[in-house]
Coordinates of C-alpha atoms in Angstrom, one line a residue:
X208 CA -5.0 -7.4 -10.4
X209 CA -5.7 -7.1 -6.7
X210 CA -8.6 -8.9 -4.8
X211 CA -9.7 -7.7 -1.4
X212 CA -12.2 -9.6 0.7
X213 CA -14.2 -8.8 3.8
X214 CA -17.0 -6.4 4.6
X215 CA -17.2 -3.9 1.8
X216 CA -18.9 -0.5 2.3
X217 CA -20.6 -0.2 -1.1
X218 CA -21.9 2.7 -3.0
X219 CA -22.9 6.2 -1.8
X220 CA -24.9 4.6 1.1
X221 CA -21.9 2.6 2.3
X222 CA -24.1 -0.5 2.5
X223 CA -22.0 -3.2 4.1
X224 CA -21.9 -6.5 2.2
X225 CA -19.8 -9.6 2.8
X226 CA -17.8 -10.1 -0.4
X227 CA -14.9 -9.0 -2.5
X228 CA -13.6 -6.1 -4.5
X229 CA -11.4 -6.7 -7.6
X230 CA -9.1 -3.9 -8.8
X231 CA -7.6 -4.0 -12.3
X232 CA -5.4 -1.3 -13.9
X233 CA -6.2 1.1 -11.1
X234 CA -10.0 0.8 -11.3
X235 CA -12.6 -1.3 -9.6
X236 CA -13.6 -4.1 -11.9
X237 CA -15.9 -6.1 -9.7
X238 CA -17.8 -5.7 -6.4
X239 CA -19.8 -8.8 -5.5
X240 CA -21.2 -10.6 -2.5
X241 CA -19.5 -13.9 -1.8
X242 CA -18.7 -16.1 1.2
X243 CA -15.5 -15.0 2.9
X244 CA -13.8 -15.6 6.2
X245 CA -12.0 -12.3 6.1
X246 CA -12.7 -9.8 9.0
X247 CA -11.3 -6.9 7.0
X248 CA -13.5 -3.7 6.4
X249 CA -13.0 -2.2 3.0
X250 CA -13.8 1.5 2.8
X251 CA -13.4 4.1 0.0
X252 CA -10.3 6.3 0.5
X253 CA -10.8 9.7 2.0
X254 CA -10.8 13.1 0.4
X255 CA -9.7 15.9 2.8
X256 CA -11.8 18.9 1.7
X257 CA -9.7 21.7 3.2
X258 CA -6.0 21.8 4.0
X259 CA -3.2 24.3 4.2
X260 CA -0.2 22.1 3.6
X261 CA 2.3 25.0 3.6
X262 CA 1.8 25.1 7.4
X263 CA 3.8 21.9 7.6
X264 CA 6.9 24.1 8.3
X265 CA 5.3 25.3 11.6
X266 CA 3.6 22.4 13.3
X267 CA 2.2 23.3 16.8
X268 CA 3.6 26.8 16.5
X269 CA 0.2 28.5 16.8
X270 CA -1.1 26.7 19.9
X271 CA -2.8 29.1 22.2
X272 CA -3.0 31.9 19.6
X273 CA -6.1 33.6 18.2
X274 CA -7.3 33.2 14.6
X275 CA -5.8 36.6 13.7
X276 CA -2.5 35.9 15.5
X277 CA -2.2 32.4 14.0
X278 CA -3.2 32.5 10.4
X279 CA -4.6 35.9 9.2
X280 CA -2.8 37.4 6.3
X281 CA -0.4 39.0 5.9
X282 CA 1.4 39.3 9.3
X283 CA 0.3 36.3 11.3
X284 CA 2.7 33.7 12.7
X285 CA 1.9 31.4 9.9
X286 CA 2.8 33.9 7.2
X287 CA 6.0 34.9 9.0
X288 CA 7.0 31.2 9.1
X289 CA 6.2 30.7 5.5
X290 CA 8.2 33.8 4.4
X291 CA 11.2 32.5 6.4
X292 CA 11.1 29.0 5.0
X293 CA 13.3 28.3 1.9
X294 CA 11.9 26.3 -1.0
X295 CA 13.6 23.0 -0.2
X296 CA 12.4 23.1 3.5
X297 CA 8.9 23.9 2.3
X298 CA 8.8 21.1 -0.3
X299 CA 10.2 18.6 2.2
X300 CA 7.8 19.5 4.9
X301 CA 4.7 19.3 2.6
X302 CA 5.9 16.0 1.2
X303 CA 6.1 14.5 4.7
X304 CA 2.6 15.6 5.4
X305 CA 1.3 14.3 2.1
X306 CA 3.0 11.0 2.8
X307 CA 1.3 10.8 6.2
X308 CA -2.0 11.4 4.5
X309 CA -1.4 8.8 1.9
X310 CA -0.4 6.2 4.5
X311 CA -3.6 6.9 6.5
X312 CA -6.0 6.5 3.6
X313 CA -6.4 10.0 2.0
X314 CA -6.4 9.9 -1.8
X315 CA -6.6 13.6 -2.4
X316 CA -6.9 16.9 -0.5
X317 CA -8.3 20.3 -1.5
X318 CA -5.4 22.6 -0.6
X319 CA -5.3 26.4 -0.3
X320 CA -1.8 27.1 -1.4
X321 CA -0.2 30.4 -0.5
X322 CA 2.4 32.4 -2.5
X323 CA 0.9 32.3 -5.9
X324 CA 2.5 30.4 -8.8
X325 CA 5.7 29.6 -6.9
X326 CA 3.6 28.1 -4.0
X327 CA 1.5 26.0 -6.3
X328 CA 4.6 24.7 -8.1
X329 CA 6.2 23.8 -4.8
X330 CA 3.2 21.7 -3.9
X331 CA 3.3 20.0 -7.3
X332 CA 6.9 19.2 -6.6
X333 CA 6.2 17.9 -3.1
X334 CA 3.5 15.5 -4.5
X335 CA 5.4 14.3 -7.5
X336 CA 6.9 11.1 -6.1
X337 CA 3.8 10.1 -4.2
X338 CA 0.4 8.6 -5.2
X339 CA -1.7 11.2 -3.4
X340 CA -2.8 13.9 -5.8
X341 CA -3.6 17.3 -4.2
X342 CA -6.2 19.5 -5.8
X343 CA -4.6 22.9 -5.6
X344 CA -6.5 26.2 -5.0
X345 CA -3.9 28.8 -5.8
X346 CA -3.6 32.4 -4.6
X347 CA -2.5 35.9 -5.7
X348 CA -3.3 36.8 -9.4
X349 CA -4.8 35.0 -12.4
X350 CA -1.5 33.6 -13.5
X351 CA -1.6 31.0 -10.7
X352 CA -4.3 29.2 -12.8
X353 CA -1.6 28.1 -15.2
X354 CA -0.4 25.8 -12.4
X355 CA -3.2 25.4 -9.9
X356 CA -6.6 23.6 -10.3
X357 CA -8.6 26.6 -9.0
X358 CA -8.4 29.7 -6.9
X359 CA -8.6 29.9 -3.1
X360 CA -9.4 33.2 -1.6
X361 CA -8.6 34.1 2.0
X362 CA -11.9 35.9 2.7
X363 CA -14.1 38.6 1.3
X364 CA -13.1 41.1 4.0
X365 CA -9.4 40.7 3.2
X366 CA -9.4 41.8 -0.4
X367 CA -11.5 42.3 -3.5
X368 CA -11.4 39.0 -5.4
X369 CA -13.7 40.1 -8.3
X370 CA -10.9 39.7 -10.9
X371 CA -9.8 36.3 -9.7
X372 CA -13.4 35.1 -9.7
X373 CA -13.8 36.3 -13.3
X374 CA -10.6 34.6 -14.3
X375 CA -11.9 31.3 -12.9
X376 CA -15.1 31.8 -14.9
X377 CA -13.1 32.4 -18.1
X378 CA -11.0 29.3 -17.5
X379 CA -13.7 27.1 -16.2
X380 CA -11.9 26.6 -12.9
X381 CA -13.5 26.5 -9.4
X382 CA -13.4 29.5 -7.1
X383 CA -13.3 28.8 -3.3
X384 CA -13.3 31.2 -0.4
X385 CA -13.2 31.2 3.4
X386 CA -16.4 32.6 4.9
X387 CA -18.0 32.9 8.3
X388 CA -15.0 31.8 10.3
X389 CA -14.3 34.7 12.7
X390 CA -17.9 36.2 12.3
X391 CA -20.7 36.4 9.8
X392 CA -19.7 39.7 8.2
X393 CA -18.0 38.1 5.2
X394 CA -20.6 35.6 4.3
X395 CA -22.9 37.7 2.0
X396 CA -19.9 39.3 0.2
X397 CA -18.5 35.8 -0.3
X398 CA -21.8 34.6 -1.7
X399 CA -21.9 37.6 -4.0
X400 CA -18.8 36.2 -5.7
X401 CA -20.9 33.0 -6.6
X402 CA -18.2 30.6 -5.3
X403 CA -18.0 26.9 -6.1
X404 CA -17.0 26.2 -2.5
X405 CA -17.3 27.9 0.9
X406 CA -15.0 27.0 3.7
X407 CA -15.9 27.0 7.4
X408 CA -19.3 28.9 7.7
X409 CA -19.0 28.6 11.5
X410 CA -21.3 31.6 12.0
X411 CA -23.8 30.9 9.3
X412 CA -27.4 31.6 10.2
X413 CA -30.7 30.6 8.6
X414 CA -30.8 33.5 6.1
X415 CA -27.3 32.6 5.0
X416 CA -28.2 29.0 4.6
X417 CA -31.3 29.8 2.5
X418 CA -29.0 31.6 0.1
X419 CA -26.4 28.8 0.1
X420 CA -29.2 26.4 -0.8
X421 CA -30.5 28.7 -3.6
X422 CA -27.0 29.0 -5.1
X423 CA -26.2 25.3 -4.5
X424 CA -22.8 26.1 -2.9
X425 CA -21.1 23.2 -1.1
X426 CA -19.3 23.8 2.2
X427 CA -16.1 22.4 3.7
X428 CA -16.2 22.3 7.5
X429 CA -13.2 21.9 9.8
X430 CA -14.6 21.5 13.3
X431 CA -11.3 20.5 15.0
X432 CA -9.5 23.6 13.8
X433 CA -12.4 25.8 14.7
X434 CA -12.1 24.4 18.3
X435 CA -8.4 24.9 18.5
X436 CA -8.7 28.5 17.3
X437 CA -11.8 29.1 19.5
X438 CA -13.9 30.7 16.8
X439 CA -17.1 28.7 17.5
X440 CA -18.9 25.6 16.4
X441 CA -20.1 25.1 12.8
X442 CA -23.9 24.3 12.6
X443 CA -23.2 21.1 10.7
X444 CA -26.7 19.6 11.0
X445 CA -28.2 22.8 9.5
X446 CA -25.5 22.9 6.8
X447 CA -26.2 19.3 5.8
X448 CA -29.9 20.1 5.6
X449 CA -29.2 22.8 3.0
X450 CA -26.3 21.6 0.9
X451 CA -23.4 19.2 0.3
X452 CA -21.0 19.3 3.3
X453 CA -17.4 17.9 3.3
X454 CA -14.8 17.4 6.0
X455 CA -11.4 19.1 6.1
X456 CA -8.6 19.3 8.6
X457 CA -7.5 22.8 7.8
X458 CA -4.1 24.1 9.0
X459 CA -1.4 21.4 9.4
X460 CA 0.1 23.7 12.1
X461 CA -3.0 23.2 14.3
X462 CA -3.9 19.5 13.8
X463 CA -2.6 16.4 12.0
X464 CA -4.4 15.9 8.7
X465 CA -6.1 12.7 9.8
X466 CA -9.5 12.1 8.4
X467 CA -10.1 9.4 11.0
X468 CA -9.7 11.9 13.8
X469 CA -11.9 14.4 12.0
X470 CA -14.7 11.9 11.4
X471 CA -14.6 10.7 15.0
X472 CA -14.7 14.2 16.4
X473 CA -17.6 15.2 14.1
X474 CA -19.7 12.0 14.7
X475 CA -19.3 12.3 18.5
X476 CA -19.9 16.0 18.9
X477 CA -22.4 16.9 16.2
X478 CA -25.9 15.7 15.2
X479 CA -24.8 13.5 12.3
X480 CA -25.0 9.8 11.6
X481 CA -21.9 7.7 11.0
X482 CA -22.9 7.4 7.4
X483 CA -23.2 11.1 7.0
X484 CA -19.8 11.6 8.6
X485 CA -18.2 9.0 6.3
X486 CA -19.8 10.6 3.2
X487 CA -18.4 14.0 4.4
X488 CA -15.0 12.5 4.5
X489 CA -15.1 10.7 1.1
X490 CA -17.8 11.2 -1.5
X491 CA -18.6 14.9 -0.7
X492 CA -15.0 16.1 -1.1
X493 CA -14.6 14.2 -4.3
X494 CA -17.7 15.7 -5.8
X495 CA -16.7 19.2 -4.9
X496 CA -13.3 18.8 -6.7
X497 CA -14.8 16.8 -9.6
X498 CA -12.9 13.7 -8.6
X499 CA -14.1 10.2 -9.4
X500 CA -13.1 8.6 -6.1
X501 CA -14.9 8.3 -2.8
X502 CA -17.3 5.5 -3.7
X503 CA -16.8 1.7 -4.0
X504 CA -18.5 0.8 -7.3
X505 CA -17.5 -0.8 -10.6
X506 CA -15.6 1.6 -12.9
X507 CA -14.5 3.9 -10.1
X508 CA -10.9 4.4 -9.2
X509 CA -9.5 1.7 -6.9
X510 CA -8.8 4.2 -4.1
X511 CA -9.5 2.1 -1.0
X512 CA -8.6 1.7 2.7
X513 CA -8.6 -1.7 4.3
X514 CA -9.1 -1.9 8.0
X515 CA -8.3 -4.9 10.1
X516 CA -11.6 -5.8 11.6
X517 CA -9.9 -8.2 14.0
X518 CA -7.5 -5.7 15.4
X519 CA -7.5 -5.3 19.2
X520 CA -9.4 -2.0 18.7
X521 CA -12.0 -3.0 16.2
X522 CA -12.7 -6.7 17.1
X523 CA -16.3 -7.0 18.4
X524 CA -17.7 -3.9 16.6
X525 CA -21.3 -4.5 15.7
X526 CA -21.5 -1.9 12.9
X527 CA -18.7 -1.6 10.4
X528 CA -19.6 1.9 9.3
X529 CA -19.6 3.1 12.9
X530 CA -16.4 1.2 13.6
X531 CA -14.6 3.1 10.8
X532 CA -16.0 6.5 11.7
X533 CA -16.1 6.5 15.5
X534 CA -13.4 4.0 16.5
X535 CA -10.8 3.3 13.9
X536 CA -7.3 4.7 14.2
X537 CA -4.3 4.7 11.9
X538 CA -3.0 1.6 13.7
X539 CA -6.1 -0.3 12.4
X540 CA -5.3 0.3 8.7
X541 CA -4.0 -2.9 7.2
X542 CA -3.6 -1.6 3.6
X543 CA -4.2 1.4 1.4
X544 CA -4.7 1.5 -2.3
X545 CA -4.3 5.1 -3.5

């Protein structure tokens, strides 16, 4: 049994209460108000809604390149580096990234894993000794669904993914696809595939969003990566007004997979509240992948991040939610339960 005390960000509204959380056998047994002298802030662990962990073999290699030069299949710098990496190098690099994510409060990530069944198996191997559990969107043909949790398509303009979408339907697995990153031309074709998740939607306009709402398709946004690749700014306020929106960090080669950095960037640059940003980094990603974490409530998994509210950085903060979203850094993390 583990008992944590301090300011607890409870439920889907992240209502701060002074009290304690008791975790037994990996699940939250009790959340209750009580007197405590602890200055800790207890937050649900993060779910990173979009990653490319294979890029861990090429950190910072794409700085200054365009989207097509950096990541577009099949001949971009990313794919050349992935082709050149041997399996042991790839597994080791992805494990290091997963370990960083676990240490900084991420319980799971929704990863688009390249190279089909072999790629998905390499990620399973990388995660095996760790507590963080990636949700894998595999690639190539239907056989990847024997190993992966779902299918992740590069984009409707890159290939015809009708067969892969049908395979997901037969196997009751989610189908996700990039859309609206370089421009809007692939958004309608992506929606025609009736996806379970859209990624990016930087160039989504009103007519696209009405259809997103009609089809109830959630969206993962990656604003820092969009900035690095200079593809534009996602209309996050409008997206939130139409559907569930989750935060992802995208390519490891472009940015560290820190949900703290992603939340702070999003909260400061876009028209979103601190609570909306925190939900995008926790509950929303969990809901998209059918995970049970992302909320502090009895019966939920004990996936938690404890921040030192008396750290030199956080001491004096007047709002614990805003402190976590806008100010907290990895140095302020006192403990993680993943």
